[in-house]
CSV table of C-alpha atoms in Angstrom, one decimal:
chain,number,residue,atom,x,y,z
A,1,MET,CA,1.0,33.3,40.6
A,2,ASP,CA,-2.6,33.4,39.5
A,3,ALA,CA,-5.1,31.2,37.5
A,4,LEU,CA,-3.8,32.5,34.2
A,5,ASP,CA,-0.2,31.4,35.0
A,6,VAL,CA,-1.2,27.9,36.0
A,7,ALA,CA,-3.7,27.6,33.1
A,8,ARG,CA,-0.9,28.4,30.7
A,9,TRP,CA,1.5,26.0,32.3
A,10,GLN,CA,-1.2,23.2,32.2
A,11,PHE,CA,-1.9,23.8,28.5
A,12,GLY,CA,1.8,23.9,27.7
A,13,VAL,CA,2.7,20.7,29.6
A,14,THR,CA,-0.3,18.7,28.3
A,15,THR,CA,0.2,20.0,24.7
A,16,VAL,CA,3.9,19.2,24.6
A,17,TYR,CA,3.3,15.8,26.2
A,18,HIS,CA,0.5,15.0,23.7
A,19,PHE,CA,2.8,16.0,20.8
A,20,LEU,CA,5.4,13.4,21.9
A,21,PHE,CA,3.0,10.8,20.4
A,22,VAL,CA,1.6,12.7,17.4
A,23,PRO,CA,4.7,12.9,15.1
A,24,LEU,CA,5.5,9.2,15.7
A,25,THR,CA,1.9,8.3,14.9
A,26,ILE,CA,1.8,10.4,11.7
A,27,GLY,CA,5.2,9.2,10.4
A,28,LEU,CA,5.0,5.5,11.5
A,29,SER,CA,1.6,5.0,9.9
A,30,VAL,CA,3.0,5.8,6.5
A,31,LEU,CA,6.2,3.8,7.0
A,32,VAL,CA,4.3,0.7,8.1
A,33,ALA,CA,2.1,1.1,5.0
A,34,ILE,CA,5.2,1.3,2.8
A,35,LEU,CA,6.6,-1.9,4.4
A,36,GLN,CA,3.4,-3.7,3.8
A,37,THR,CA,3.3,-2.5,0.2
A,38,ARG,CA,6.7,-3.9,-0.3
A,39,TRP,CA,5.6,-7.3,1.0
A,40,HIS,CA,2.5,-7.2,-1.1
A,41,ARG,CA,4.6,-6.5,-4.3
A,42,THR,CA,7.6,-8.7,-3.6
A,43,GLY,CA,6.2,-11.5,-1.4
A,44,ASP,CA,9.4,-11.2,0.7
A,45,GLU,CA,8.7,-12.5,4.2
A,46,LYS,CA,11.0,-10.0,5.8
A,47,TYR,CA,8.8,-7.1,4.8
A,48,LEU,CA,5.8,-8.9,6.4
A,49,LYS,CA,7.7,-9.4,9.6
A,50,LEU,CA,8.8,-5.7,9.7
A,51,THR,CA,5.2,-4.6,9.0
A,52,LYS,CA,3.9,-6.5,12.0
A,53,PHE,CA,6.8,-5.6,14.2
A,54,TYR,CA,6.7,-1.8,13.6
A,55,GLY,CA,2.9,-2.0,13.3
A,56,LYS,CA,2.7,-3.0,17.0
A,57,LEU,CA,4.8,-0.1,18.0
A,58,PHE,CA,2.6,2.2,15.9
A,59,LEU,CA,-0.6,0.9,17.6
A,60,ILE,CA,0.8,1.4,21.1
A,61,ASN,CA,1.7,4.9,20.3
A,62,PHE,CA,-1.6,5.6,18.5
A,63,ALA,CA,-3.6,4.5,21.6
A,64,MET,CA,-1.6,6.7,23.9
A,65,GLY,CA,-1.9,9.7,21.5
A,66,VAL,CA,-5.7,9.3,21.5
A,67,VAL,CA,-5.9,9.2,25.3
A,68,THR,CA,-3.7,12.3,25.8
A,69,GLY,CA,-5.4,14.2,23.0
A,70,ILE,CA,-8.9,14.0,24.6
A,71,VAL,CA,-7.6,16.3,27.4
A,72,GLN,CA,-6.8,19.0,24.9
A,73,GLU,CA,-10.4,19.5,23.9
A,74,PHE,CA,-11.7,19.7,27.4
A,75,GLN,CA,-9.1,22.4,28.3
A,76,PHE,CA,-10.7,24.8,25.9
A,77,GLY,CA,-13.9,24.8,27.8
A,78,MET,CA,-12.5,24.4,31.3
A,79,ASN,CA,-9.6,26.9,31.4
A,80,TRP,CA,-10.1,29.0,28.2
A,81,SER,CA,-13.8,29.5,27.9
A,82,ASP,CA,-13.5,33.2,26.9
A,83,TYR,CA,-11.0,32.2,24.2
A,84,SER,CA,-13.4,29.4,23.1
A,85,ARG,CA,-16.2,31.8,22.9
A,86,PHE,CA,-14.2,34.2,20.8
A,87,VAL,CA,-12.9,31.8,18.2
A,88,GLY,CA,-15.6,29.0,18.5
A,89,ASP,CA,-17.1,30.0,15.2
A,90,ILE,CA,-13.8,29.7,13.4
A,91,PHE,CA,-12.4,26.6,15.2
A,92,GLY,CA,-15.6,24.7,15.1
A,93,ALA,CA,-15.5,24.0,11.4
A,94,PRO,CA,-12.0,22.5,10.9
A,95,LEU,CA,-12.1,20.7,14.3
A,96,ALA,CA,-15.5,19.2,13.5
A,97,ILE,CA,-14.2,18.0,10.1
A,98,GLU,CA,-11.1,16.6,11.8
A,99,ALA,CA,-13.2,14.6,14.2
A,100,LEU,CA,-16.0,13.5,11.8
A,101,VAL,CA,-13.8,12.7,8.7
A,102,ALA,CA,-10.1,12.3,9.5
A,103,PHE,CA,-10.3,10.8,12.9
A,104,PHE,CA,-13.1,8.4,12.1
A,105,LEU,CA,-11.3,7.5,8.9
A,106,GLU,CA,-8.1,6.5,10.6
A,107,SER,CA,-9.9,4.8,13.6
A,108,THR,CA,-12.2,2.7,11.4
A,109,PHE,CA,-9.5,1.5,9.1
A,110,ILE,CA,-7.0,0.9,11.9
A,111,GLY,CA,-9.5,-1.5,13.3
A,112,LEU,CA,-9.9,-3.2,10.0
A,113,TRP,CA,-6.1,-3.4,9.7
A,114,ILE,CA,-5.6,-4.9,13.2
A,115,PHE,CA,-8.3,-7.6,12.9
A,116,GLY,CA,-8.1,-8.1,9.2
A,117,TRP,CA,-4.9,-10.2,9.0
A,118,ASP,CA,-5.7,-13.4,7.2
A,119,ARG,CA,-9.4,-12.4,7.1
A,120,LEU,CA,-9.5,-9.6,4.5
A,121,PRO,CA,-8.2,-10.0,1.0
A,122,LYS,CA,-4.5,-8.8,0.8
A,123,ARG,CA,-5.3,-5.8,-1.4
A,124,LEU,CA,-8.2,-4.7,0.8
A,125,HIS,CA,-6.1,-5.1,4.0
A,126,LEU,CA,-3.3,-3.1,2.4
A,127,ALA,CA,-5.7,-0.4,1.5
A,128,SER,CA,-6.8,-0.3,5.1
A,129,ILE,CA,-3.4,0.8,6.5
A,130,TRP,CA,-3.1,3.3,3.7
A,131,ALA,CA,-6.5,4.8,4.5
A,132,ALA,CA,-5.6,5.0,8.2
A,133,ALA,CA,-2.3,6.7,7.3
A,134,ILE,CA,-4.1,9.2,5.0
A,135,GLY,CA,-6.7,9.9,7.8
A,136,THR,CA,-3.9,10.5,10.3
A,137,ASN,CA,-2.2,13.0,8.0
A,138,LEU,CA,-5.5,14.7,7.2
A,139,SER,CA,-6.2,15.0,10.9
A,140,ALA,CA,-3.0,16.9,11.3
A,141,TYR,CA,-3.9,19.4,8.5
A,142,PHE,CA,-7.3,20.4,10.0
A,143,ILE,CA,-5.8,20.9,13.4
A,144,LEU,CA,-2.9,23.0,11.9
A,145,ALA,CA,-5.4,25.1,10.0
A,146,ALA,CA,-7.1,25.9,13.3
A,147,ASN,CA,-3.8,26.7,14.9
A,148,SER,CA,-2.7,28.8,11.9
A,149,PHE,CA,-5.7,31.1,12.5
A,150,MET,CA,-4.1,31.9,15.9
A,151,GLN,CA,-0.9,32.9,14.1
A,152,ASN,CA,-2.5,34.7,11.1
A,153,PRO,CA,-6.2,35.3,11.4
A,154,VAL,CA,-8.0,35.2,8.0
A,155,GLY,CA,-11.5,34.5,6.7
A,156,TYR,CA,-13.4,36.2,9.5
A,157,ARG,CA,-14.9,39.4,10.7
A,158,PHE,CA,-15.2,40.7,14.3
A,159,ASN,CA,-18.7,41.3,15.5
A,160,PRO,CA,-18.6,44.1,18.1
A,161,ASP,CA,-22.1,43.3,19.4
A,162,THR,CA,-21.2,39.7,20.4
A,163,GLY,CA,-17.5,40.3,20.9
A,164,ARG,CA,-16.8,37.2,18.8
A,165,ALA,CA,-14.9,36.4,15.6
A,166,GLU,CA,-17.3,35.1,12.9
A,167,LEU,CA,-16.4,32.9,10.0
A,168,THR,CA,-16.9,34.5,6.6
A,169,ASP,CA,-14.6,32.4,4.4
A,170,PHE,CA,-13.9,28.8,5.3
A,171,VAL,CA,-11.7,28.3,2.3
A,172,ALA,CA,-9.5,31.2,3.4
A,173,VAL,CA,-9.1,29.5,6.8
A,174,LEU,CA,-8.1,26.2,5.1
A,175,THR,CA,-5.8,27.9,2.6
A,176,ASN,CA,-4.1,30.2,5.2
A,177,LYS,CA,-0.6,30.6,4.0
A,178,VAL,CA,0.7,29.8,7.4
A,179,ALA,CA,-1.2,26.5,7.4
A,180,LEU,CA,-0.1,25.6,3.8
A,181,ILE,CA,3.6,25.7,4.9
A,182,THR,CA,3.2,24.5,8.5
A,183,PHE,CA,1.6,21.3,7.3
A,184,PRO,CA,4.5,20.0,5.2
A,185,HIS,CA,7.0,21.3,7.8
A,186,THR,CA,5.1,19.4,10.5
A,187,LEU,CA,4.9,16.2,8.4
A,188,ALA,CA,8.6,16.3,7.7
A,189,GLY,CA,9.3,16.6,11.4
A,190,ALA,CA,7.0,13.7,12.0
A,191,PHE,CA,8.8,11.5,9.5
A,192,LEU,CA,12.1,12.5,11.1
A,193,VAL,CA,10.8,11.0,14.4
A,194,ALA,CA,9.4,7.9,12.9
A,195,GLY,CA,12.5,7.3,10.8
A,196,ALA,CA,14.7,7.7,13.9
A,197,LEU,CA,12.7,5.1,15.8
A,198,VAL,CA,12.9,2.6,12.9
A,199,THR,CA,16.6,3.1,12.7
A,200,THR,CA,17.3,2.8,16.4
A,201,VAL,CA,15.3,-0.4,16.8
A,202,GLY,CA,16.9,-2.0,13.7
A,203,LEU,CA,20.4,-0.9,14.7
A,204,TRP,CA,20.0,-2.4,18.2
A,205,HIS,CA,19.0,-5.8,16.8
A,206,VAL,CA,21.8,-5.7,14.2
A,207,MET,CA,24.5,-5.0,16.7
A,208,ARG,CA,23.2,-7.0,19.7
A,209,ARG,CA,21.8,-10.0,17.9
A,210,ARG,CA,24.2,-10.7,15.1
A,211,ASP,CA,23.4,-14.4,14.8
A,212,SER,CA,19.7,-13.8,14.5
A,213,PRO,CA,18.0,-15.4,11.4
A,214,ASP,CA,16.3,-12.1,10.9
A,215,THR,CA,19.4,-10.0,10.7
A,216,ASP,CA,18.7,-9.2,7.0
A,217,ALA,CA,15.3,-7.7,8.0
A,218,TYR,CA,16.9,-5.6,10.7
A,219,ARG,CA,19.6,-4.4,8.4
A,220,HIS,CA,17.0,-3.3,5.9
A,221,ALA,CA,15.0,-1.6,8.6
A,222,THR,CA,18.1,0.3,9.8
A,223,ARG,CA,18.9,1.5,6.3
A,224,PHE,CA,15.3,2.3,5.5
A,225,GLY,CA,14.9,4.4,8.7
A,226,ALA,CA,18.2,6.2,8.2
A,227,TRP,CA,17.3,7.3,4.7
A,228,VAL,CA,13.9,8.5,5.9
A,229,VAL,CA,15.6,10.6,8.5
A,230,LEU,CA,18.0,12.2,6.0
A,231,VAL,CA,15.3,12.9,3.5
A,232,SER,CA,13.0,14.3,6.2
A,233,ALA,CA,15.7,16.5,7.6
A,234,THR,CA,16.3,17.9,4.1
A,235,LEU,CA,12.5,18.7,3.8
A,236,VAL,CA,12.4,20.2,7.3
A,237,VAL,CA,15.2,22.6,6.3
A,238,LEU,CA,13.5,23.5,2.9
A,239,THR,CA,10.0,24.0,4.4
A,240,GLY,CA,11.4,25.8,7.4
A,241,ASP,CA,13.1,28.3,5.2
A,242,ILE,CA,9.8,29.1,3.5
A,243,GLN,CA,8.1,29.2,6.9
A,244,GLY,CA,10.6,31.6,8.2
A,245,LYS,CA,9.9,34.1,5.4
A,246,ILE,CA,6.1,33.8,5.9
A,247,MET,CA,6.6,34.3,9.7
A,248,THR,CA,8.6,37.5,9.0
A,249,GLN,CA,5.6,38.8,7.0
A,250,VAL,CA,2.8,38.0,9.4
A,251,GLN,CA,4.6,37.9,12.8
A,252,PRO,CA,7.7,40.0,12.6
A,253,MET,CA,8.1,40.1,16.4
A,254,LYS,CA,8.5,36.3,16.5
A,255,MET,CA,11.3,36.4,14.0
A,256,ALA,CA,13.0,39.3,15.9
A,257,ALA,CA,12.6,37.4,19.2
A,258,ALA,CA,14.0,34.2,17.6
A,259,GLU,CA,17.2,36.1,16.8
A,260,GLY,CA,17.4,38.4,19.7
A,261,LEU,CA,17.4,41.3,17.2
A,262,TYR,CA,16.6,44.5,19.2
A,263,THR,CA,17.0,47.1,16.5
A,264,THR,CA,16.0,47.1,12.9
A,265,GLU,CA,18.8,46.1,10.6
A,266,SER,CA,19.3,46.2,6.8
A,267,PRO,CA,21.1,43.9,6.1
A,268,ALA,CA,20.5,41.8,9.3
A,269,SER,CA,22.9,39.2,10.6
A,270,PHE,CA,22.0,35.7,11.9
A,271,SER,CA,22.8,35.4,15.6
A,272,VAL,CA,24.9,32.3,16.4
A,273,LEU,CA,25.0,33.4,20.1
A,274,THR,CA,23.6,36.5,21.7
A,275,VAL,CA,23.8,37.6,25.3
A,276,GLY,CA,21.2,40.2,26.2
A,277,SER,CA,20.4,42.4,29.2
A,278,LEU,CA,18.3,41.0,32.1
A,279,ASP,CA,15.3,43.1,31.1
A,280,GLY,CA,15.5,41.8,27.5
A,281,SER,CA,15.8,45.2,25.9
A,282,ARG,CA,19.3,45.2,24.4
A,283,GLU,CA,22.1,42.9,23.4
A,284,ILE,CA,25.4,42.9,25.3
A,285,PHE,CA,27.4,40.4,23.2
A,286,ALA,CA,26.6,38.7,19.9
A,287,LEU,CA,28.4,36.3,17.5
A,288,LYS,CA,26.8,36.7,14.1
A,289,ILE,CA,26.8,35.6,10.4
A,290,PRO,CA,26.4,38.7,8.2
A,291,HIS,CA,23.4,38.9,5.8
A,292,LEU,CA,22.1,35.5,6.7
A,293,LEU,CA,19.1,36.6,8.8
A,294,SER,CA,18.0,39.0,6.0
A,295,TYR,CA,18.0,36.1,3.5
A,296,LEU,CA,16.2,33.7,5.9
A,297,GLY,CA,13.5,36.4,6.7
A,298,THR,CA,13.1,38.1,3.3
A,299,GLY,CA,14.9,36.1,0.7
A,300,ASP,CA,17.1,39.1,0.0
A,301,PRO,CA,20.6,39.1,1.6
A,302,ASN,CA,20.2,42.9,2.1
A,303,GLY,CA,16.6,42.8,3.2
A,304,THR,CA,15.2,44.7,6.2
A,305,VAL,CA,14.3,42.8,9.4
A,306,HIS,CA,12.5,44.8,12.1
A,307,GLY,CA,13.9,44.7,15.6
A,308,ILE,CA,12.2,44.0,18.9
A,309,ASN,CA,12.3,47.6,20.3
A,310,ASP,CA,10.9,49.1,17.1
A,311,LEU,CA,8.1,46.6,16.8
A,312,GLN,CA,7.3,47.1,20.5
A,313,ALA,CA,6.9,50.8,19.9
A,314,GLN,CA,4.8,50.1,16.8
A,315,TYR,CA,2.4,47.7,18.5
A,316,ALA,CA,2.0,50.0,21.6
A,317,SER,CA,0.9,52.7,19.2
A,318,GLN,CA,-1.4,50.4,17.2
A,319,TYR,CA,-2.9,48.3,20.0
A,320,GLY,CA,-2.5,50.5,23.1
A,321,PRO,CA,-0.1,50.6,26.0
A,322,GLY,CA,1.5,47.3,27.2
A,323,SER,CA,4.3,44.9,26.5
A,324,TYR,CA,4.1,43.1,23.2
A,325,THR,CA,7.4,41.3,23.5
A,326,PRO,CA,7.6,37.6,24.1
A,327,ILE,CA,10.1,36.1,26.6
A,328,ILE,CA,13.3,36.5,24.6
A,329,PRO,CA,15.4,33.8,26.2
A,330,VAL,CA,12.7,31.2,25.6
A,331,THR,CA,12.1,32.1,22.0
A,332,TYR,CA,15.8,32.5,21.2
A,333,TRP,CA,17.0,29.2,22.7
A,334,SER,CA,13.9,27.1,21.7
A,335,PHE,CA,14.6,28.1,18.1
A,336,ARG,CA,18.2,27.0,18.4
A,337,PHE,CA,17.4,23.7,20.2
A,338,MET,CA,14.9,22.9,17.5
A,339,ILE,CA,17.5,23.3,14.8
A,340,GLY,CA,20.3,21.7,16.8
A,341,PHE,CA,18.5,18.5,17.9
A,342,GLY,CA,17.2,18.0,14.3
A,343,LEU,CA,20.6,18.3,12.8
A,344,ALA,CA,22.1,15.9,15.4
A,345,ALA,CA,19.6,13.2,14.4
A,346,ALA,CA,20.4,13.6,10.8
A,347,ALA,CA,24.2,13.4,11.6
A,348,ILE,CA,23.6,10.1,13.4
A,349,ALA,CA,21.6,8.7,10.5
A,350,LEU,CA,24.4,9.5,8.2
A,351,LEU,CA,26.9,7.7,10.5
A,352,VAL,CA,24.6,4.7,10.6
A,353,LEU,CA,24.4,4.5,6.8
A,354,TRP,CA,28.2,4.9,6.6
A,355,SER,CA,28.7,2.0,9.1
A,356,GLN,CA,26.7,-0.3,6.9
A,357,ARG,CA,28.2,0.6,3.6
A,358,LYS,CA,29.0,-2.4,1.2
A,359,GLY,CA,27.2,-4.8,3.5
A,360,ARG,CA,29.3,-4.1,6.6
A,361,THR,CA,28.0,-4.8,10.1
A,362,PRO,CA,28.5,-1.9,12.5
A,363,THR,CA,30.5,-2.7,15.7
A,364,ASN,CA,31.2,0.7,17.2
A,365,ARG,CA,29.7,0.9,20.7
A,366,TRP,CA,29.6,4.7,20.5
A,367,LEU,CA,27.5,4.4,17.4
A,368,LEU,CA,25.0,2.1,19.3
A,369,ARG,CA,24.9,4.6,22.2
A,370,ALA,CA,24.3,7.5,19.7
A,371,GLY,CA,21.6,5.4,18.0
A,372,LEU,CA,19.8,4.7,21.2
A,373,ILE,CA,19.3,8.4,21.9
A,374,MET,CA,18.5,9.1,18.3
A,375,PRO,CA,14.6,9.0,18.6
A,376,VAL,CA,14.8,11.4,21.5
A,377,LEU,CA,16.5,14.1,19.4
A,378,PRO,CA,13.8,14.8,16.8
A,379,LEU,CA,11.2,14.5,19.5
A,380,LEU,CA,13.0,17.3,21.4
A,381,ALA,CA,13.3,19.2,18.1
A,382,ASN,CA,9.6,19.0,17.5
A,383,SER,CA,8.7,20.0,21.1
A,384,PHE,CA,11.0,23.0,21.0
A,385,GLY,CA,9.6,23.9,17.6
A,386,TRP,CA,6.1,24.1,19.1
A,387,ILE,CA,7.3,25.9,22.2
A,388,PHE,CA,8.9,28.5,19.9
A,389,THR,CA,5.7,28.7,17.8
A,390,GLU,CA,3.4,29.3,20.7
A,391,MET,CA,5.7,31.3,23.0
A,392,GLY,CA,6.8,33.5,20.1
A,393,ARG,CA,3.2,34.6,19.5
A,394,GLN,CA,2.8,35.9,23.1
A,395,PRO,CA,1.3,38.0,24.5
A,396,TRP,CA,-1.4,37.2,21.9
A,397,ILE,CA,-3.6,34.1,21.9
A,398,VAL,CA,-4.9,35.2,18.5
A,399,PHE,CA,-2.4,37.5,16.9
A,400,GLY,CA,-3.6,41.1,16.8
A,401,GLU,CA,-7.1,40.2,18.0
A,402,MET,CA,-7.0,38.7,21.5
A,403,LEU,CA,-4.5,38.7,24.3
A,404,THR,CA,-3.7,35.5,26.2
A,405,ARG,CA,-4.8,37.1,29.5
A,406,ASP,CA,-8.2,37.8,28.0
A,407,GLY,CA,-8.8,34.2,26.9
A,408,VAL,CA,-8.7,32.5,30.3
A,409,SER,CA,-11.9,31.4,32.1
A,410,ARG,CA,-12.9,34.1,34.6
A,411,SER,CA,-14.9,31.7,36.7
A,412,VAL,CA,-12.1,29.2,37.4
A,413,SER,CA,-10.1,29.8,40.5
A,414,LEU,CA,-6.4,29.2,41.1
A,415,THR,CA,-7.1,26.2,43.3
A,416,GLU,CA,-9.3,24.6,40.7
A,417,VAL,CA,-6.7,25.0,37.9
A,418,LEU,CA,-3.9,23.9,40.2
A,419,THR,CA,-5.8,20.8,41.1
A,420,SER,CA,-6.4,19.8,37.5
A,421,PHE,CA,-2.8,20.6,36.6
A,422,THR,CA,-1.5,18.4,39.3
A,423,ALA,CA,-3.8,15.6,38.5
A,424,PHE,CA,-3.1,15.6,34.8
A,425,THR,CA,0.7,15.8,35.4
A,426,LEU,CA,0.6,12.7,37.7
A,427,ILE,CA,-1.7,10.8,35.3
A,428,TYR,CA,0.6,11.7,32.3
A,429,ALA,CA,3.6,10.5,34.3
A,430,VAL,CA,2.0,7.1,34.8
A,431,LEU,CA,1.0,7.0,31.1
A,432,ALA,CA,4.6,7.8,30.1
A,433,VAL,CA,5.9,4.9,32.1
A,434,ILE,CA,3.3,2.5,30.6
A,435,GLU,CA,4.2,3.8,27.0
A,436,LEU,CA,7.9,3.4,27.5
A,437,LYS,CA,7.6,-0.1,29.0
A,438,LEU,CA,5.4,-1.3,26.2
A,439,LEU,CA,7.6,0.1,23.5
A,440,LEU,CA,10.7,-1.3,25.0
A,441,ARG,CA,9.1,-4.7,25.6
A,442,TYR,CA,7.9,-5.1,22.0
A,443,ALA,CA,11.0,-3.5,20.5
A,444,ARG,CA,13.3,-5.9,22.3
A,445,ALA,CA,11.1,-8.9,21.4
A,446,GLY,CA,12.0,-8.5,17.7
A,447,VAL,CA,10.1,-9.4,14.6
A,448,PRO,CA,7.5,-12.1,15.0
A,449,ASP,CA,7.6,-15.6,13.6
A,450,ILE,CA,5.4,-15.9,10.6
A,451,THR,CA,3.3,-19.1,10.7
A,452,PRO,CA,1.0,-19.5,7.7
A,453,THR,CA,-2.6,-20.0,8.6
A,454,PRO,CA,-4.4,-22.6,6.5
A,455,ASP,CA,-7.3,-21.2,4.5
A,456,ASP,CA,-9.8,-23.6,6.0
A,457,THR,CA,-9.0,-22.5,9.6
A,458,ASP,CA,-12.1,-21.4,11.5
A,459,ASP,CA,-12.2,-17.8,12.5
A,460,ALA,CA,-12.4,-18.7,16.2
A,461,GLU,CA,-9.2,-20.8,15.9
A,462,ARG,CA,-7.1,-18.1,14.2
A,463,PRO,CA,-4.4,-16.5,16.3
A,464,LEU,CA,-5.1,-13.0,17.6
A,465,ALA,CA,-4.0,-10.3,15.2
A,466,PHE,CA,-2.7,-8.1,18.1
A,467,ALA,CA,-2.7,-8.5,21.9
A,468,TYR,CA,-0.6,-7.1,24.7
């Protein structure tokens, strides 16, 4: 084990941990805005209660996401300085816009939304949560544009004198075809997570507190969340199909590794289960669906999909001697876990809707147990999706331009990286406990009582908009 290994582990752990908060923040910001819009239009008090209820969960998660996200930026300079030097001219623009425009937009208007209850006019207050939601989603786009450059470098030229990639076309970076499809795919996955949380919390209150005066609000939240999950799952499949075809064009090795496809096939079959050799060079047993991989990768049932061994030989000839094959078991199974956990969440949402058909109240304990694990499933699907995305690109840190081993900081020792990795892991473990306790505390508390505040009440006497 050397500094490179630990640096990769640290970045992987902190990134996956940070992304546990990101999809919930992205999705829940919009869902809370929709609930408040319904209250604004109908005047129905249940929508106001649900807005404040899920708004608290959103704010807790948002705060934790900000804290864990700060570490990501420092890692570029600490552990990956050579990588930062190489892509700094490219990454600087989208990440600067993300910080100066999107992040400040969401942060500013979240503040107005938190402290603006009963102070701002209703329309302006509603606009605040929508502005925060738009800022959150814009933030995701600029970050994904930067990441997409790592998958498919565009809009740049390599300067041999400085050894750096230099930006030549910022529009090309923002309109990278990988970014254009990754963005809706990521948003759909985020709404899958948010819808699952809304469903689970509502279902728990419906089944455990049947005599509550707010049962109607919880029933609405359960149905609303379940429909969001189903619609999001459909969009995930549709955008994922397009993303797979683009991935086959720009990163054919990643597609081959996802399927454990060792030799070029035309037509290519989709692997339901493949058992490969220990050295990852050939398959021993495979259960396949004919023609499906060709369609997923090329749009043609008889299309050609290149295999791992053929691509390895091509890359060795193009880039020089070395292994250009990712870790096949990781890419193969992370791809399947991503799909499996996402479909499982959609199946539970369908059962939840069926259990409430025609005004029925669900009573099945197994449904409640399934509902309680429901938010974990799309979180796992999102995490495995990113593990597949990043591990499938290996050994490249910027595909075709820079190897991961060349991006690590040469001045950082194994001891230094190991120390920071241990410290971050322990801190993140504590933050995870805090996050979970806060979410469970406020989720169990239920929707708040709505007490109208007289218009002539002095600001100092008004109740706090939000407090732990």
